[in-house]
Amino acid sequence: MIKLIPRTTLLTLLVCCTTFIAKAQIGYNYAQYDIGTSVGFNKVYGDAETVTTMPSINFNFTYNATPFTNFVFEVQLGKLRGGDSVLTKSGRYFNNDFSAFIFRGQLQFGEFLDYSNSRFNNALKNLYVSAGIGFVRNNITQISRNSEKVPGYYTGGDDKSREPFIPLRIGYEFKLYNRYSQPGIKIDLGYGYNYVLGDGLDGFTAGSKNDVYSQFTLGVKFSIGAAAISYRKQITY
């Protein structure tokens, strides 16, 4: 009986310590991986004289080094369009069924802000900036190279091309927490500025400036895997 008491006491202490540690981690733990999708609304700023907004669908996989430092791989599939073959002087018009592949780093303000005692900082912690490297495959399915207003005016270019680009992005990630105060679902609202290192996005080779396409995106991400990683400070307040 005397030997049994210390063992029982030790077991009780162990259970209490385990429970205390588990409770202490509520609000600190997070999952390392997310999968998600988004819709994009894209505009090309190139050699066509008018700009048209066109849709895309995007798929992404995210590695979370911390809740606020992320590395994102993304695939974009959609259309880019611009110009008018009848109403513009150059007659340029194009439709690009494009695909893009992006790897970028993402830094949210919560990584360096103290948001524990400030409602403003707590709201600001989910704001992020992002940059990386991308690769776009251009597939021009419709194009007008001749002008109806200027006889003999012609704009050359390639119907198919592949070009690297630099994706720059700013956005906000609304985090929805599960019952353990861990980020489970994330709603992402962002604006992207993609600087193409070439002149083939619209199928026209004209002028001295490279092409650019911008995006407004609205997406959702889902945390996957066990939330076994603990952050250095509480994530939610």
Short mmCIF file of C-alpha atoms in Angstrom, two decimals:
data_model
loop_
_atom_site.label_atom_id
_atom_site.label_comp_id
_atom_site.label_asym_id
_atom_site.label_seq_id
_atom_site.Cartn_x
_atom_site.Cartn_y
_atom_site.Cartn_z
CA MET A 1 0.00 0.00 0.00
CA ILE A 2 2.87 2.37 0.83
CA LYS A 3 4.52 1.72 -2.54
CA LEU A 4 1.22 2.22 -4.38
CA ILE A 5 0.68 5.78 -3.09
CA PRO A 6 3.77 7.37 -4.73
CA ARG A 7 2.93 5.71 -8.06
CA THR A 8 -0.64 6.98 -7.93
CA THR A 9 0.57 10.45 -7.01
CA LEU A 10 3.09 10.44 -9.86
CA LEU A 11 0.44 9.36 -12.36
CA THR A 12 -1.92 12.09 -11.16
CA LEU A 13 0.79 14.74 -11.50
CA LEU A 14 1.64 13.51 -15.00
CA VAL A 15 -1.98 13.72 -16.12
CA CYS A 16 -2.34 17.21 -14.61
CA CYS A 17 0.84 18.44 -16.30
CA THR A 18 -0.23 17.01 -19.66
CA THR A 19 -3.64 18.67 -19.37
CA PHE A 20 -2.05 21.99 -18.39
CA ILE A 21 0.36 21.90 -21.34
CA ALA A 22 -2.43 21.01 -23.77
CA LYS A 23 -4.59 23.88 -22.51
CA ALA A 24 -1.62 26.24 -22.61
CA GLN A 25 -1.16 25.51 -26.31
CA ILE A 26 -4.72 26.51 -27.27
CA GLY A 27 -4.38 29.49 -29.58
CA TYR A 28 -0.71 28.82 -30.36
CA ASN A 29 -0.78 25.75 -32.61
CA TYR A 30 -1.24 25.76 -36.38
CA ALA A 31 -1.15 23.41 -39.37
CA GLN A 32 1.87 23.59 -41.65
CA TYR A 33 -0.01 23.07 -44.92
CA ASP A 34 -2.98 24.62 -46.74
CA ILE A 35 -4.72 23.78 -50.00
CA GLY A 36 -6.93 26.31 -51.70
CA THR A 37 -8.54 27.78 -54.75
CA SER A 38 -9.48 31.25 -55.92
CA VAL A 39 -11.07 33.15 -58.78
CA GLY A 40 -9.16 35.91 -60.51
CA PHE A 41 -10.21 38.94 -62.55
CA ASN A 42 -7.38 39.81 -64.92
CA LYS A 43 -6.36 42.77 -67.07
CA VAL A 44 -3.48 42.96 -69.56
CA TYR A 45 -1.49 46.16 -70.05
CA GLY A 46 0.43 45.56 -73.24
CA ASP A 47 0.28 46.63 -76.87
CA ALA A 48 -3.50 46.54 -77.37
CA GLU A 49 -5.22 49.91 -77.06
CA THR A 50 -8.12 48.86 -74.83
CA VAL A 51 -8.22 46.75 -71.67
CA THR A 52 -10.74 43.99 -70.89
CA THR A 53 -11.31 42.15 -67.62
CA MET A 54 -11.28 38.35 -67.98
CA PRO A 55 -11.59 35.48 -65.47
CA SER A 56 -9.22 32.79 -64.27
CA ILE A 57 -9.31 30.00 -61.72
CA ASN A 58 -6.33 29.42 -59.48
CA PHE A 59 -5.20 26.47 -57.35
CA ASN A 60 -2.61 26.76 -54.61
CA PHE A 61 -0.63 24.79 -52.05
CA THR A 62 0.89 26.63 -49.08
CA TYR A 63 3.65 25.72 -46.66
CA ASN A 64 3.32 27.69 -43.42
CA ALA A 65 6.74 28.22 -41.85
CA THR A 66 4.77 30.17 -39.23
CA PRO A 67 1.13 31.34 -39.23
CA PHE A 68 2.37 34.60 -40.77
CA THR A 69 5.28 33.49 -42.98
CA ASN A 70 4.10 31.40 -45.91
CA PHE A 71 5.44 29.90 -49.12
CA VAL A 72 2.87 29.45 -51.89
CA PHE A 73 2.90 27.41 -55.10
CA GLU A 74 0.07 28.40 -57.43
CA VAL A 75 -1.33 27.35 -60.81
CA GLN A 76 -3.48 29.81 -62.76
CA LEU A 77 -5.71 28.85 -65.70
CA GLY A 78 -7.80 31.38 -67.57
CA LYS A 79 -8.21 33.94 -70.32
CA LEU A 80 -6.58 37.27 -71.08
CA ARG A 81 -8.13 39.59 -73.63
CA GLY A 82 -7.77 43.13 -74.94
CA GLY A 83 -8.09 45.46 -77.91
CA ASP A 84 -10.73 45.96 -80.59
CA SER A 85 -10.22 45.06 -84.24
CA VAL A 86 -12.80 47.58 -85.49
CA LEU A 87 -12.84 50.60 -83.19
CA THR A 88 -9.12 51.08 -82.50
CA LYS A 89 -6.62 52.69 -84.85
CA SER A 90 -4.14 49.81 -84.70
CA GLY A 91 -6.81 47.13 -85.12
CA ARG A 92 -5.11 45.00 -82.47
CA TYR A 93 -7.24 42.44 -80.69
CA PHE A 94 -6.23 39.23 -78.91
CA ASN A 95 -7.49 36.38 -76.75
CA ASN A 96 -4.96 34.39 -74.74
CA ASP A 97 -5.92 31.07 -73.10
CA PHE A 98 -3.05 31.22 -70.64
CA SER A 99 -1.63 29.08 -67.86
CA ALA A 100 0.78 30.36 -65.22
CA PHE A 101 2.88 28.73 -62.52
CA ILE A 102 4.02 30.77 -59.53
CA PHE A 103 6.18 30.27 -56.46
CA ARG A 104 6.21 33.14 -53.99
CA GLY A 105 7.00 34.01 -50.41
CA GLN A 106 4.39 35.77 -48.33
CA LEU A 107 4.94 37.86 -45.18
CA GLN A 108 1.98 38.82 -43.00
CA PHE A 109 2.28 41.75 -40.62
CA GLY A 110 1.54 39.53 -37.63
CA GLU A 111 5.07 38.15 -37.92
CA PHE A 112 6.55 41.38 -36.56
CA LEU A 113 3.60 43.24 -34.97
CA ASP A 114 2.69 43.00 -31.29
CA TYR A 115 -1.07 42.53 -31.59
CA SER A 116 -1.75 41.25 -28.06
CA ASN A 117 -2.98 44.58 -26.65
CA SER A 118 -4.12 46.45 -29.74
CA ARG A 119 -7.34 45.95 -31.70
CA PHE A 120 -5.84 47.88 -34.59
CA ASN A 121 -2.72 45.68 -34.76
CA ASN A 122 -4.87 42.59 -34.30
CA ALA A 123 -6.80 43.54 -37.43
CA LEU A 124 -3.62 44.55 -39.26
CA LYS A 125 -1.79 41.28 -38.51
CA ASN A 126 -3.43 39.47 -41.47
CA LEU A 127 -2.32 42.04 -44.06
CA TYR A 128 0.47 40.64 -46.26
CA VAL A 129 2.95 41.43 -49.00
CA SER A 130 4.32 38.82 -51.38
CA ALA A 131 6.85 38.38 -54.19
CA GLY A 132 8.38 35.51 -56.12
CA ILE A 133 8.96 34.08 -59.58
CA GLY A 134 6.49 32.89 -62.19
CA PHE A 135 6.28 31.30 -65.62
CA VAL A 136 3.45 31.91 -68.10
CA ARG A 137 2.48 29.89 -71.18
CA ASN A 138 0.73 32.03 -73.77
CA ASN A 139 -1.70 30.44 -76.21
CA ILE A 140 -3.20 33.08 -78.51
CA THR A 141 -6.45 31.61 -79.86
CA GLN A 142 -7.84 34.78 -81.48
CA ILE A 143 -5.90 37.72 -82.85
CA SER A 144 -6.21 40.67 -85.21
CA ARG A 145 -2.91 42.03 -86.52
CA ASN A 146 -4.17 44.28 -89.34
CA SER A 147 -5.69 47.73 -89.02
CA GLU A 148 -8.92 48.60 -90.82
CA LYS A 149 -8.32 52.31 -90.26
CA VAL A 150 -4.71 52.46 -91.47
CA PRO A 151 -4.20 50.50 -94.71
CA GLY A 152 -1.12 48.28 -94.65
CA TYR A 153 -0.57 48.63 -90.90
CA TYR A 154 0.41 45.26 -89.41
CA THR A 155 1.62 44.20 -85.95
CA GLY A 156 3.76 41.06 -85.73
CA GLY A 157 4.25 38.64 -82.86
CA ASP A 158 4.00 35.03 -81.75
CA ASP A 159 0.83 33.04 -81.20
CA LYS A 160 2.55 30.75 -78.71
CA SER A 161 5.27 31.71 -76.25
CA ARG A 162 6.64 31.02 -72.78
CA GLU A 163 7.91 33.78 -70.53
CA PRO A 164 9.09 34.25 -66.94
CA PHE A 165 7.53 36.98 -64.84
CA ILE A 166 7.80 38.59 -61.42
CA PRO A 167 4.62 38.34 -59.32
CA LEU A 168 4.08 41.08 -56.73
CA ARG A 169 1.08 40.87 -54.47
CA ILE A 170 -0.65 42.56 -51.55
CA GLY A 171 -3.64 41.11 -49.76
CA TYR A 172 -5.53 40.28 -46.61
CA GLU A 173 -6.16 36.83 -45.13
CA PHE A 174 -9.29 36.49 -42.98
CA LYS A 175 -8.59 33.61 -40.59
CA LEU A 176 -11.48 31.49 -39.29
CA TYR A 177 -10.57 29.51 -36.18
CA ASN A 178 -11.70 26.07 -35.06
CA ARG A 179 -12.71 25.13 -31.50
CA TYR A 180 -9.05 24.87 -30.52
CA SER A 181 -8.42 28.45 -31.69
CA GLN A 182 -6.33 27.21 -34.62
CA PRO A 183 -6.63 28.75 -38.12
CA GLY A 184 -8.76 26.22 -40.01
CA ILE A 185 -10.19 28.17 -42.94
CA LYS A 186 -8.71 31.27 -44.56
CA ILE A 187 -10.49 33.71 -46.87
CA ASP A 188 -7.97 35.51 -49.07
CA LEU A 189 -8.56 38.83 -50.82
CA GLY A 190 -5.66 40.08 -52.92
CA TYR A 191 -4.31 42.23 -55.72
CA GLY A 192 -1.47 41.00 -57.92
CA TYR A 193 0.82 42.89 -60.28
CA ASN A 194 2.65 40.52 -62.62
CA TYR A 195 5.57 42.00 -64.55
CA VAL A 196 6.32 39.80 -67.55
CA LEU A 197 9.94 39.58 -68.71
CA GLY A 198 8.90 39.64 -72.34
CA ASP A 199 6.39 41.00 -74.83
CA GLY A 200 4.32 37.96 -75.78
CA LEU A 201 1.40 38.08 -73.36
CA ASP A 202 -0.86 39.71 -75.95
CA GLY A 203 0.75 38.13 -79.01
CA PHE A 204 2.08 41.47 -80.25
CA THR A 205 5.70 42.55 -80.47
CA ALA A 206 5.48 46.32 -80.45
CA GLY A 207 6.89 49.15 -78.39
CA SER A 208 9.70 49.10 -75.86
CA LYS A 209 7.79 48.15 -72.71
CA ASN A 210 7.21 44.63 -71.40
CA ASP A 211 3.70 43.34 -70.79
CA VAL A 212 1.96 43.34 -67.42
CA TYR A 213 -1.16 41.63 -66.18
CA SER A 214 -2.97 42.54 -62.98
CA GLN A 215 -5.34 40.44 -60.90
CA PHE A 216 -7.96 40.87 -58.23
CA THR A 217 -8.51 37.53 -56.51
CA LEU A 218 -10.93 36.07 -53.99
CA GLY A 219 -10.09 32.67 -52.60
CA VAL A 220 -10.40 30.16 -49.80
CA LYS A 221 -7.78 27.93 -48.16
CA PHE A 222 -8.20 24.90 -45.92
CA SER A 223 -5.62 23.80 -43.37
CA ILE A 224 -4.60 20.16 -43.74
CA GLY A 225 -2.67 17.83 -41.49
CA ALA A 226 -2.25 17.88 -37.74
CA ALA A 227 -1.90 21.25 -36.03
CA ALA A 228 1.13 20.05 -34.10
CA ILE A 229 3.41 23.06 -34.56
CA SER A 230 3.41 25.71 -31.84
CA TYR A 231 3.99 29.39 -32.63
CA ARG A 232 6.00 31.66 -30.31
CA LYS A 233 2.95 33.80 -29.48
CA GLN A 234 -0.80 33.38 -29.40
CA ILE A 235 -2.29 33.55 -32.90
CA THR A 236 -5.80 34.69 -32.06
CA TYR A 237 -7.05 37.36 -29.66
#
